[in-house]
PDB file of C-alpha atoms in Angstrom:
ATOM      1  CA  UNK A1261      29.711 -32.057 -38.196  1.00 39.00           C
ATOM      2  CA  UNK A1262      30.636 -28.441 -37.970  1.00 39.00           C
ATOM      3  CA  UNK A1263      33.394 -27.012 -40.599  1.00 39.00           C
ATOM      4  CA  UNK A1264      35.769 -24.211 -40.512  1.00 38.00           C
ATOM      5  CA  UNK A1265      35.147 -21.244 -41.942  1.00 36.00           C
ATOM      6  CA  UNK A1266      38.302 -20.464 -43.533  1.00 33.00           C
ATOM      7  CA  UNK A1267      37.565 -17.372 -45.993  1.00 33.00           C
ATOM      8  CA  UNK A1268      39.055 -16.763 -49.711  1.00 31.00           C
ATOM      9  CA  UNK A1269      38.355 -15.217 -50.122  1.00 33.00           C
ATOM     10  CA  UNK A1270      39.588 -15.581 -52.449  1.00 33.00           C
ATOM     11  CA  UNK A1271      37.055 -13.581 -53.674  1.00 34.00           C
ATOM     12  CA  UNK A1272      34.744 -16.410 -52.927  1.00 37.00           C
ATOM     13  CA  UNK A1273      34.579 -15.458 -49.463  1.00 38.00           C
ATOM     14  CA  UNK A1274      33.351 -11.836 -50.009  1.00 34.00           C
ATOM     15  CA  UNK A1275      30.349 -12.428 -51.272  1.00 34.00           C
ATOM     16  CA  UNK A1276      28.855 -15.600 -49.527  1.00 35.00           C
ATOM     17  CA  UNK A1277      28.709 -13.095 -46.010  1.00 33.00           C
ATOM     18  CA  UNK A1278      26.373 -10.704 -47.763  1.00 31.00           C
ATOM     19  CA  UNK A1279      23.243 -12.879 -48.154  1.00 32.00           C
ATOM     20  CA  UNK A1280      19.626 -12.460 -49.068  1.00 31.00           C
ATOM     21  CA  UNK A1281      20.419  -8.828 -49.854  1.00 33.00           C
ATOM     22  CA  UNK A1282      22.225  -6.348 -52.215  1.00 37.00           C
ATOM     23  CA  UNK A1283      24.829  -3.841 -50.883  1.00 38.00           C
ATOM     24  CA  UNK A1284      24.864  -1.054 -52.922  1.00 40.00           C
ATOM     25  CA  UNK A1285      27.096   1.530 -50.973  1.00 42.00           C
ATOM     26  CA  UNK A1286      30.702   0.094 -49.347  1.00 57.00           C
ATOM     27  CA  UNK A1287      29.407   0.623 -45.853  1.00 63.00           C
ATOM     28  CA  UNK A1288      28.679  -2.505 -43.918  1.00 69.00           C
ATOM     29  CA  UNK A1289      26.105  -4.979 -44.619  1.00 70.00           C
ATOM     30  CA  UNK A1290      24.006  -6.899 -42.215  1.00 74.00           C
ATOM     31  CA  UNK A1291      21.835  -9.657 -42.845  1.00 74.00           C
ATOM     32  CA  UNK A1292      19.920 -12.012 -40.974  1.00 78.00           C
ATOM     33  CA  UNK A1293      19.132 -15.654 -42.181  1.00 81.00           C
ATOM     34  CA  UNK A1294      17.186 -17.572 -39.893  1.00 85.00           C
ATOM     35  CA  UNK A1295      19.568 -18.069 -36.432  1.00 88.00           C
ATOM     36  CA  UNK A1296      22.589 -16.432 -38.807  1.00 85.00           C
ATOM     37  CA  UNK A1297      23.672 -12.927 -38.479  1.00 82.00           C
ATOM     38  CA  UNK A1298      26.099 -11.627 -41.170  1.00 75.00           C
ATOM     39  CA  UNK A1299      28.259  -8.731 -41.761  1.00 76.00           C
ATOM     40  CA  UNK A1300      30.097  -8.031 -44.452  1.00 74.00           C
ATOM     41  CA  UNK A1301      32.410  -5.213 -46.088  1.00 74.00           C
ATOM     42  CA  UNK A1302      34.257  -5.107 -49.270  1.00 72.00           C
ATOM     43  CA  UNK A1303      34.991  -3.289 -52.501  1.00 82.00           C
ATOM     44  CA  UNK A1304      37.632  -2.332 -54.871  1.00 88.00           C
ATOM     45  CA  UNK A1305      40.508   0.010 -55.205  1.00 92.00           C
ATOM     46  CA  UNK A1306      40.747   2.428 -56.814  1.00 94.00           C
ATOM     47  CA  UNK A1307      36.871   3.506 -57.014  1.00 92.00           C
ATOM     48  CA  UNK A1308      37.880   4.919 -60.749  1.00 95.00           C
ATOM     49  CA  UNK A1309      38.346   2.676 -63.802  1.00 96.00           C
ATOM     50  CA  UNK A1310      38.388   2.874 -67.282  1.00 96.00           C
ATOM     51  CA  UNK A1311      35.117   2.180 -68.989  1.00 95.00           C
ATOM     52  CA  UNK A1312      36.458   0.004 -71.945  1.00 94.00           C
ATOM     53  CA  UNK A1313      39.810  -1.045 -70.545  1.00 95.00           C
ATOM     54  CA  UNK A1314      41.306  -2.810 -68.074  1.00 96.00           C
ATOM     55  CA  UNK A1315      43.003  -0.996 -64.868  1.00 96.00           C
ATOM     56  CA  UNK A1316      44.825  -2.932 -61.805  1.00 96.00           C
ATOM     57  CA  UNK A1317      42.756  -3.338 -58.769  1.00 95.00           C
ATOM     58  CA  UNK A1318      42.982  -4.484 -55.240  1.00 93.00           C
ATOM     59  CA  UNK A1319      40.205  -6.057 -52.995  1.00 88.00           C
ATOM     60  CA  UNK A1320      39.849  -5.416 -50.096  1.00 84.00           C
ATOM     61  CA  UNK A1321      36.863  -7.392 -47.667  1.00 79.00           C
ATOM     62  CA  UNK A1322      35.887  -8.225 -44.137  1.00 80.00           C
ATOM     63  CA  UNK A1323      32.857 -10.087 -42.526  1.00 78.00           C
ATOM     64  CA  UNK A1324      31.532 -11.281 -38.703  1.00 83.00           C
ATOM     65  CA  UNK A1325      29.230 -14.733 -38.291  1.00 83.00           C
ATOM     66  CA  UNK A1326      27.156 -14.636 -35.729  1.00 87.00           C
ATOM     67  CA  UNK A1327      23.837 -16.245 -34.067  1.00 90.00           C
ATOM     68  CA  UNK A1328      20.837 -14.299 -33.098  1.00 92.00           C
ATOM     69  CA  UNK A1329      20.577 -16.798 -29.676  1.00 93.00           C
ATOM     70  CA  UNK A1330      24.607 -16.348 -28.968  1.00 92.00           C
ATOM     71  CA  UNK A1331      24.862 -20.223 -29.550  1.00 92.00           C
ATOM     72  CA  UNK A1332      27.732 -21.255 -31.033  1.00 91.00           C
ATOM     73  CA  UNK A1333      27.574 -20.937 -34.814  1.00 89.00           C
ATOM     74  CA  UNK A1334      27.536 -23.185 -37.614  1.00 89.00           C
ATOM     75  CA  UNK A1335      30.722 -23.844 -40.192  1.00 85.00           C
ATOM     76  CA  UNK A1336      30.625 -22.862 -43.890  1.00 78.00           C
ATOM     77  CA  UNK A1337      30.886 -26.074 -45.893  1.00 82.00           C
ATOM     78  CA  UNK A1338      31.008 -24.697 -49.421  1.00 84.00           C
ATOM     79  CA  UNK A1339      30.985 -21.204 -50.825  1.00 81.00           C
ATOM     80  CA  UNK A1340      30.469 -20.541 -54.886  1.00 85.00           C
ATOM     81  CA  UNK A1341      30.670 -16.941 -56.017  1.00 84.00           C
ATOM     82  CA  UNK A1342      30.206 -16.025 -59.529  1.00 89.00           C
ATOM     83  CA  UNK A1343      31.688 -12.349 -60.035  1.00 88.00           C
ATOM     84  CA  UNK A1344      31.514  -9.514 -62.734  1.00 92.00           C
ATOM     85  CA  UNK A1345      32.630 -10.191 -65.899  1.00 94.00           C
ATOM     86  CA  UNK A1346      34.028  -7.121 -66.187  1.00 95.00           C
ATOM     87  CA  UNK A1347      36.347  -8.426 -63.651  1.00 93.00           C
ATOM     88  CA  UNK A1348      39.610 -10.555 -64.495  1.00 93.00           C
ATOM     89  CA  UNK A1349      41.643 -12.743 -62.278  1.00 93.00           C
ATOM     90  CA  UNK A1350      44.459 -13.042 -64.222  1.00 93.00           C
ATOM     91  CA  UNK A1351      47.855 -15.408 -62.451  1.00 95.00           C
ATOM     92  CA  UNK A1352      49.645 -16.510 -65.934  1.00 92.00           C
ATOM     93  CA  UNK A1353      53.485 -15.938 -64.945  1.00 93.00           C
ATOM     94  CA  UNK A1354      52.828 -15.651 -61.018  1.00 95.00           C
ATOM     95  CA  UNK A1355      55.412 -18.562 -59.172  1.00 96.00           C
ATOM     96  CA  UNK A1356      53.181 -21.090 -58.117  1.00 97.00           C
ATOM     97  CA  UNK A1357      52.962 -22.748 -54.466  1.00 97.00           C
ATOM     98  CA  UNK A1358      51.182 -26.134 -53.857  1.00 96.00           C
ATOM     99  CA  UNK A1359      48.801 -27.544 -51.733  1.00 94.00           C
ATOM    100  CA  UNK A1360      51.735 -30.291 -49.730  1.00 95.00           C
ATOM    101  CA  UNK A1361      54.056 -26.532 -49.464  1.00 96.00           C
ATOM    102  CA  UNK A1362      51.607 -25.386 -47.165  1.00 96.00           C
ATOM    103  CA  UNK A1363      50.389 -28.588 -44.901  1.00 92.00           C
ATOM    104  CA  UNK A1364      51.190 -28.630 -41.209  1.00 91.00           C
ATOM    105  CA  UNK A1365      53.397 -25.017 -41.550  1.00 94.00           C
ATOM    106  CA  UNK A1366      52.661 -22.602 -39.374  1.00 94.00           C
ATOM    107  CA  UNK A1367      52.298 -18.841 -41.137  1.00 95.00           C
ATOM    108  CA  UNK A1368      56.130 -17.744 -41.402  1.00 96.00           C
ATOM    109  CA  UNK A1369      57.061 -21.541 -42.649  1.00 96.00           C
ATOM    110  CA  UNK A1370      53.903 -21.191 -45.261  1.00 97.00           C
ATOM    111  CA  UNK A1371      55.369 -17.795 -46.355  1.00 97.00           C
ATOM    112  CA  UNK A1372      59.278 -19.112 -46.807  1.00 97.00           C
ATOM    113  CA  UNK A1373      58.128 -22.240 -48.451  1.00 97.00           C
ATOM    114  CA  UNK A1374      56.550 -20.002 -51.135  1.00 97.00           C
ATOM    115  CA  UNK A1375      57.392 -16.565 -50.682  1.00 97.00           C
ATOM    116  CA  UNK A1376      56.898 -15.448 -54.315  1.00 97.00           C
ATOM    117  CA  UNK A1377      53.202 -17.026 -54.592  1.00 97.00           C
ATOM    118  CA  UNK A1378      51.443 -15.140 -52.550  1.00 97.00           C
ATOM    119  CA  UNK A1379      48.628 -13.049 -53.596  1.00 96.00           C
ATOM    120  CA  UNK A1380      46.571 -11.919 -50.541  1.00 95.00           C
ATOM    121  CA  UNK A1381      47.104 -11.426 -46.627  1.00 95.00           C
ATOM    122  CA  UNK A1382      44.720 -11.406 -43.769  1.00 93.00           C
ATOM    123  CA  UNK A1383      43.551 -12.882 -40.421  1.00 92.00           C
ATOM    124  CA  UNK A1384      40.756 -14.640 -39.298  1.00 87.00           C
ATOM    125  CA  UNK A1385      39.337 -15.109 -35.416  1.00 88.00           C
ATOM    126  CA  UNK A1386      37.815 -18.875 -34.790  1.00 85.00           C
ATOM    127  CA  UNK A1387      35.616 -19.897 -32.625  1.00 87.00           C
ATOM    128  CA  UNK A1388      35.591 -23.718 -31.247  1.00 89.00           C
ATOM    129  CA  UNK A1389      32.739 -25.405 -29.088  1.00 87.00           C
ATOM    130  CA  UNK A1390      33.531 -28.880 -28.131  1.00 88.00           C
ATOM    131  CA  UNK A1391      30.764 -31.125 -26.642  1.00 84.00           C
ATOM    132  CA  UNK A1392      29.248 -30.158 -23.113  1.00 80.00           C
ATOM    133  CA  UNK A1393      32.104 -27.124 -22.983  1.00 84.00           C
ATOM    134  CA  UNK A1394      31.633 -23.570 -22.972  1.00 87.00           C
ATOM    135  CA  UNK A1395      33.231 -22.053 -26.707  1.00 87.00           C
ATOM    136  CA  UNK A1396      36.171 -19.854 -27.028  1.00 88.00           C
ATOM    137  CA  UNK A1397      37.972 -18.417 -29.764  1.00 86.00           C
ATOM    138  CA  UNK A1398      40.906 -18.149 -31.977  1.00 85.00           C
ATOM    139  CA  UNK A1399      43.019 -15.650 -34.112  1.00 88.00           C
ATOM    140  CA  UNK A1400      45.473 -15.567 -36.730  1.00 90.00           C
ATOM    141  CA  UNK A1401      46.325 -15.144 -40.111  1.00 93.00           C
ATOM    142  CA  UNK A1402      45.435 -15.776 -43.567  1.00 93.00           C
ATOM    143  CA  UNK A1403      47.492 -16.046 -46.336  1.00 96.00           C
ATOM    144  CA  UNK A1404      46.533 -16.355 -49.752  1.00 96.00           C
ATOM    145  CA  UNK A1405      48.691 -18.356 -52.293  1.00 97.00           C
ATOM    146  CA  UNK A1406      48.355 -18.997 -56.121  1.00 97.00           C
ATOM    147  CA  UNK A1407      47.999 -22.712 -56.920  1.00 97.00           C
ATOM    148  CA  UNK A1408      48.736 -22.459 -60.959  1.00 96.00           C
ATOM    149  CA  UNK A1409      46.550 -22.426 -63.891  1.00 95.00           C
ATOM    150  CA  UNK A1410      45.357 -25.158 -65.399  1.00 93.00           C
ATOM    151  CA  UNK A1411      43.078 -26.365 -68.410  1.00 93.00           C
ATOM    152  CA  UNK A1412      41.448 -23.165 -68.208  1.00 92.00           C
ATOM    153  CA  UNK A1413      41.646 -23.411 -63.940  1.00 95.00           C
ATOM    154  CA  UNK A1414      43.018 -20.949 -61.433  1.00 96.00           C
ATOM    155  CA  UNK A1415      43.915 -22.991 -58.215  1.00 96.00           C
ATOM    156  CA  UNK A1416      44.369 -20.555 -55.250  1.00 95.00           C
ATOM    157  CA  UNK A1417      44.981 -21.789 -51.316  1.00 95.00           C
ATOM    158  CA  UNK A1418      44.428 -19.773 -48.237  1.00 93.00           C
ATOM    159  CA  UNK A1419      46.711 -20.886 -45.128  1.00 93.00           C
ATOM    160  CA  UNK A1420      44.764 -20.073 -41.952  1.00 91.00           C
ATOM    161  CA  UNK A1421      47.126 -21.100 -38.555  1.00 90.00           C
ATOM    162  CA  UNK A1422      45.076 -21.175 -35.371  1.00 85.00           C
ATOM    163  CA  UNK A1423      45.178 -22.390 -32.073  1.00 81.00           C
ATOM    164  CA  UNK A1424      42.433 -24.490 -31.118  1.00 75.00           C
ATOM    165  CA  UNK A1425      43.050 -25.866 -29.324  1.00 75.00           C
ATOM    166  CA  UNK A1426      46.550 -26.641 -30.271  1.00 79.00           C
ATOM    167  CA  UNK A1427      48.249 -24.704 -33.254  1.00 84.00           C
ATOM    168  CA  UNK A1428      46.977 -26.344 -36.683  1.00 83.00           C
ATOM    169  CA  UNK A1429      47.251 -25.007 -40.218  1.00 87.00           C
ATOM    170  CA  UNK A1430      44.434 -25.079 -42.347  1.00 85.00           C
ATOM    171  CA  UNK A1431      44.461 -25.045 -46.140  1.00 90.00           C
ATOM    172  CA  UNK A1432      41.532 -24.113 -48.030  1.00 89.00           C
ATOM    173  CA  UNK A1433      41.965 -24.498 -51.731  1.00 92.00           C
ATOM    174  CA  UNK A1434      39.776 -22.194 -54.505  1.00 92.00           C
ATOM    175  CA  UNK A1435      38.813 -23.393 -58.007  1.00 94.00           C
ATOM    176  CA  UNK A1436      38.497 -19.857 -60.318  1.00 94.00           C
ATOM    177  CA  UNK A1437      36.810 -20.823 -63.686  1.00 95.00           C
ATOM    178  CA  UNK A1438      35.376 -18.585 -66.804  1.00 94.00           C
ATOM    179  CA  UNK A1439      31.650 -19.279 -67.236  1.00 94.00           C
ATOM    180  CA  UNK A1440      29.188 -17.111 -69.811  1.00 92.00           C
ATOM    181  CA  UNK A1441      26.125 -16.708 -67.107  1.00 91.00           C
ATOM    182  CA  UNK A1442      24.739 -13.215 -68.192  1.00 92.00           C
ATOM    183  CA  UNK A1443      26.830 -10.352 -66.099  1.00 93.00           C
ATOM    184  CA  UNK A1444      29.054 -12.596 -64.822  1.00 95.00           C
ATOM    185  CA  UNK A1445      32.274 -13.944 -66.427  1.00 93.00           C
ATOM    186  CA  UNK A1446      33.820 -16.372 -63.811  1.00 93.00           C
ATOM    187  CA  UNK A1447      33.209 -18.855 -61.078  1.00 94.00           C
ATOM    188  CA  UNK A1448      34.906 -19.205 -57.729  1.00 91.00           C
ATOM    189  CA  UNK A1449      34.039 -22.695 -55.590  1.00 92.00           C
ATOM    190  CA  UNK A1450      35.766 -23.068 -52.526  1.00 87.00           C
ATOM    191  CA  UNK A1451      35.328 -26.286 -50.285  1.00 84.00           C
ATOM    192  CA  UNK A1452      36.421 -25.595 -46.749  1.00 82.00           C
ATOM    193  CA  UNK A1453      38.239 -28.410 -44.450  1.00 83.00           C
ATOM    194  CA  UNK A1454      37.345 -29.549 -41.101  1.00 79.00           C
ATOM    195  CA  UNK A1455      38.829 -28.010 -38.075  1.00 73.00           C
ATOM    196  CA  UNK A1456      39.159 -29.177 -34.829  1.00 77.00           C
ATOM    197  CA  UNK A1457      37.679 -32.447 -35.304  1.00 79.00           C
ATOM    198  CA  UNK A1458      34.178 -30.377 -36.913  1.00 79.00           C
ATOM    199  CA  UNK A1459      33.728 -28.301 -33.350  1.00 82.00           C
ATOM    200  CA  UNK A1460      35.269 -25.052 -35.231  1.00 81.00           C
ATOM    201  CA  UNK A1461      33.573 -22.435 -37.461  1.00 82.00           C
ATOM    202  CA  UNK A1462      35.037 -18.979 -38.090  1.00 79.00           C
ATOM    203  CA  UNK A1463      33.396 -15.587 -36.464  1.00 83.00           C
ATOM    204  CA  UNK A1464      35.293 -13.271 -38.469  1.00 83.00           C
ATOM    205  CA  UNK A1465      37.670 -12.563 -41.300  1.00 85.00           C
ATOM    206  CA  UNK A1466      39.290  -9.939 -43.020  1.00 87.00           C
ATOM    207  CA  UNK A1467      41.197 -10.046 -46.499  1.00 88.00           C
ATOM    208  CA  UNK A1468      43.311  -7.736 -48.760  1.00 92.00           C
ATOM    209  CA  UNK A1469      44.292  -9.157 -51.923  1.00 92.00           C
ATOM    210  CA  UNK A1470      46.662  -6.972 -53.918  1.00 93.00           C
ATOM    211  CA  UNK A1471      49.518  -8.666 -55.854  1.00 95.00           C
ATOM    212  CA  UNK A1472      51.422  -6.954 -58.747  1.00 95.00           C
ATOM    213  CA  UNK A1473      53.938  -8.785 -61.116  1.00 94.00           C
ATOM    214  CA  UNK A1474      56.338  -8.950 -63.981  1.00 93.00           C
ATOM    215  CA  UNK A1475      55.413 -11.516 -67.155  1.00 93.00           C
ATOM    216  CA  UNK A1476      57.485 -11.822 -70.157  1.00 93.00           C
ATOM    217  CA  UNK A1477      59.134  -7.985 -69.780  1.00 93.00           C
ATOM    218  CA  UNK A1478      55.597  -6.519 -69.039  1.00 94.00           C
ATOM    219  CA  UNK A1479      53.925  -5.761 -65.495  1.00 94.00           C
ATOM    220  CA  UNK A1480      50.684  -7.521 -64.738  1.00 94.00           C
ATOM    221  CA  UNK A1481      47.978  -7.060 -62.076  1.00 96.00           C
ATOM    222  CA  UNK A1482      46.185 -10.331 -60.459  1.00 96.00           C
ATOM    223  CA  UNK A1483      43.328  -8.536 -60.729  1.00 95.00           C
ATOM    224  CA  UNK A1484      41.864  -5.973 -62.988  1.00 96.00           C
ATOM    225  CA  UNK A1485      38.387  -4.286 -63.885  1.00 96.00           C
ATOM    226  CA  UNK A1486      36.565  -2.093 -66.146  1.00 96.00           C
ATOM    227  CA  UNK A1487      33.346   0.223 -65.566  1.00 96.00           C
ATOM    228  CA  UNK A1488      31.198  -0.115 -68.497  1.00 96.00           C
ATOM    229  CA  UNK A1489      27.912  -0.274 -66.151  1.00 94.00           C
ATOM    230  CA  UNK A1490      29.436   2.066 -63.246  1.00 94.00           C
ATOM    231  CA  UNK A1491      28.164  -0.733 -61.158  1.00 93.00           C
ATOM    232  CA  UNK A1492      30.388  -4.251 -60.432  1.00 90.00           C
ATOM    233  CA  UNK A1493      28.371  -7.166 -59.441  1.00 88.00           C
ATOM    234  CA  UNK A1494      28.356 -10.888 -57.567  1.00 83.00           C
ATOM    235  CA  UNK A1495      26.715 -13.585 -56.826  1.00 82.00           C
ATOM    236  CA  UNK A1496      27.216 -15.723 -53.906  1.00 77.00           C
ATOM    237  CA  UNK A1497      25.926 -19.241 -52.300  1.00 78.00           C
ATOM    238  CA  UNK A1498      26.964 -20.097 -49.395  1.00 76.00           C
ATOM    239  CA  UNK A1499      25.979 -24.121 -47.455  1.00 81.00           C
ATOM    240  CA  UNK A1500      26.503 -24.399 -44.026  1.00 83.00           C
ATOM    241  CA  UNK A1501      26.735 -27.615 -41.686  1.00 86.00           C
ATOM    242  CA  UNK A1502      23.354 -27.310 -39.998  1.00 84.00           C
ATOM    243  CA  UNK A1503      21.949 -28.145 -44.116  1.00 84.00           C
ATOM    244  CA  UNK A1504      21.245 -24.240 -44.167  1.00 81.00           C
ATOM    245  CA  UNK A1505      21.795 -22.656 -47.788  1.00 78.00           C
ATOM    246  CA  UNK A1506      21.493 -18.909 -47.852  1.00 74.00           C
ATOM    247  CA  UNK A1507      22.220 -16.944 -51.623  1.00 73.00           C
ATOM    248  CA  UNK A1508      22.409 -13.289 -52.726  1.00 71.00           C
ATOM    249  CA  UNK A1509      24.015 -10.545 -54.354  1.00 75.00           C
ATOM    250  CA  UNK A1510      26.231  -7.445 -54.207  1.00 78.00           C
ATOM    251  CA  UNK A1511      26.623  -4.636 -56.294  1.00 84.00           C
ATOM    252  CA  UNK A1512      29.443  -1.518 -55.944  1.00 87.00           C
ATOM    253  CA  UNK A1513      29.324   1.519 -57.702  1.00 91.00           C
ATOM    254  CA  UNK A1514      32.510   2.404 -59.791  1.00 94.00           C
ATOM    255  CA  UNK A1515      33.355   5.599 -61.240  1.00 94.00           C
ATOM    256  CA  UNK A1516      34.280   5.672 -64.962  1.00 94.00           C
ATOM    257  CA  UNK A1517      37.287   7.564 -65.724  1.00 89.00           C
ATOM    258  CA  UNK A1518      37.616   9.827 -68.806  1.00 66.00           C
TER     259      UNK A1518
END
């Protein structure tokens, strides 16, 4: 069965595109995993950040899918990213949306139903090949919405609504959890839904999650980073329908300030 490939990113969906490699610079990356083709692009904003203390941030990331043979390509069934721990994904005090908010809305519905929970904004292109039928393809747009926090959890869902190949909302939820694994501080698993009865699987994606609030009288950033290092660095693992499992890393150079 072939899966959507709804992306996160959530942050999880940043890194699992940049496989079996290590992107160093914030141009694109391309690599090649058997039949798969990946490209990927992301990194932070501002490039600058404290060394000891922690500054707002906003992520920004975009990747392609594609096949070496122009066949149709497989879905992403699961993507795990562990990320820097001098990164912090902090949504204490956001307004919270859930997962039964979201279900069979299109995009403007999604957004009134919880306006105040969302986090990140986006758009994805799909592409859908049904059995002895030529493929075609798919676009609209993500939205990423906080899900609450937890026992120590930071639920997230992204609301994809595409037509293929009648108009269906998707709803991907992320699990964000702390972990103590060396360089990096937290872990992002995201299990990704079936779409169009398993013919569907995403060819492209692009993300910008930048959300700013107000907690108890002080202002708060969803996400903030230091530059001890002046490097910030992931892990990702990424399994795909066809029983493919492709891993690897990215680093991006920060500048410390002061």
């Amino acid at each position: 069965m072939r899966k959507n490939l709804i992306r996160i990113l959530t942050l999880a969906a940043v890194v699992a595109v940049a496989v079996a490699g290590v992107a160093v610079a914030s141009k694109p990356t391309v690599v090649r995993a058997g039949n798969l083709i990946l490209t990927f692009n992301g990194d932070v904003v501002p490039k600058k950040l404290p060394k000891n203390t922690y500054a707002p941030i906003k992520l920004q990331a975009s990747g392609k899918l594609a096949t070496a043979d122009g066949t149709h390509p497989p879905a992403i069934k699961q993507v795990i990213l562990d990320f820097d721990k001098n990164g912090v994904i902090n949504a204490k005090g956001l307004p919270v949306c859930k997962s039964g908010q979201l279900q069979a809305r299109d995009t403007e519905s999604a957004k009134k139903a919880c306006p105040t929970a969302i986090i990140g904004k986006g758009d994805t292109e799909v592409e859908v090949q049904f059995e002895d039928s030529s493929p075609f393809t798919a676009k609209g747009p993500l939205v990423l919405f906080n899900g609450g926090v937890k026992g120590g959890v930071t639920t997230m869902f992204v609301h994809a609504y595409v037509s293929v190949p009648t108009p269906t909302a998707i709803v991907t939820t992320v699990k964000v959890k702390k972990i103590n694994k060396g360089k990096f501080g937290y872990e992002a698993v995201a299990s990704v839904p079936t779409i169009a009865g398993g013919a569907g699987s995403a060819v492209s994606f692009s993300l910008t999650v930048d959300r700013k609030f107000t907690y108890k009288g002080k202002k708060q950033s969803l996400l903030t980073a230091k530059c001890p290092t002046k490097h910030l660095y992931a892990h990702g693992v990424a399994a795909f329908s066809d029983g493919t499992r492709v891993a690897g890393d990215v680093v991006r150079a920060c500048i410390q300030a002061g």
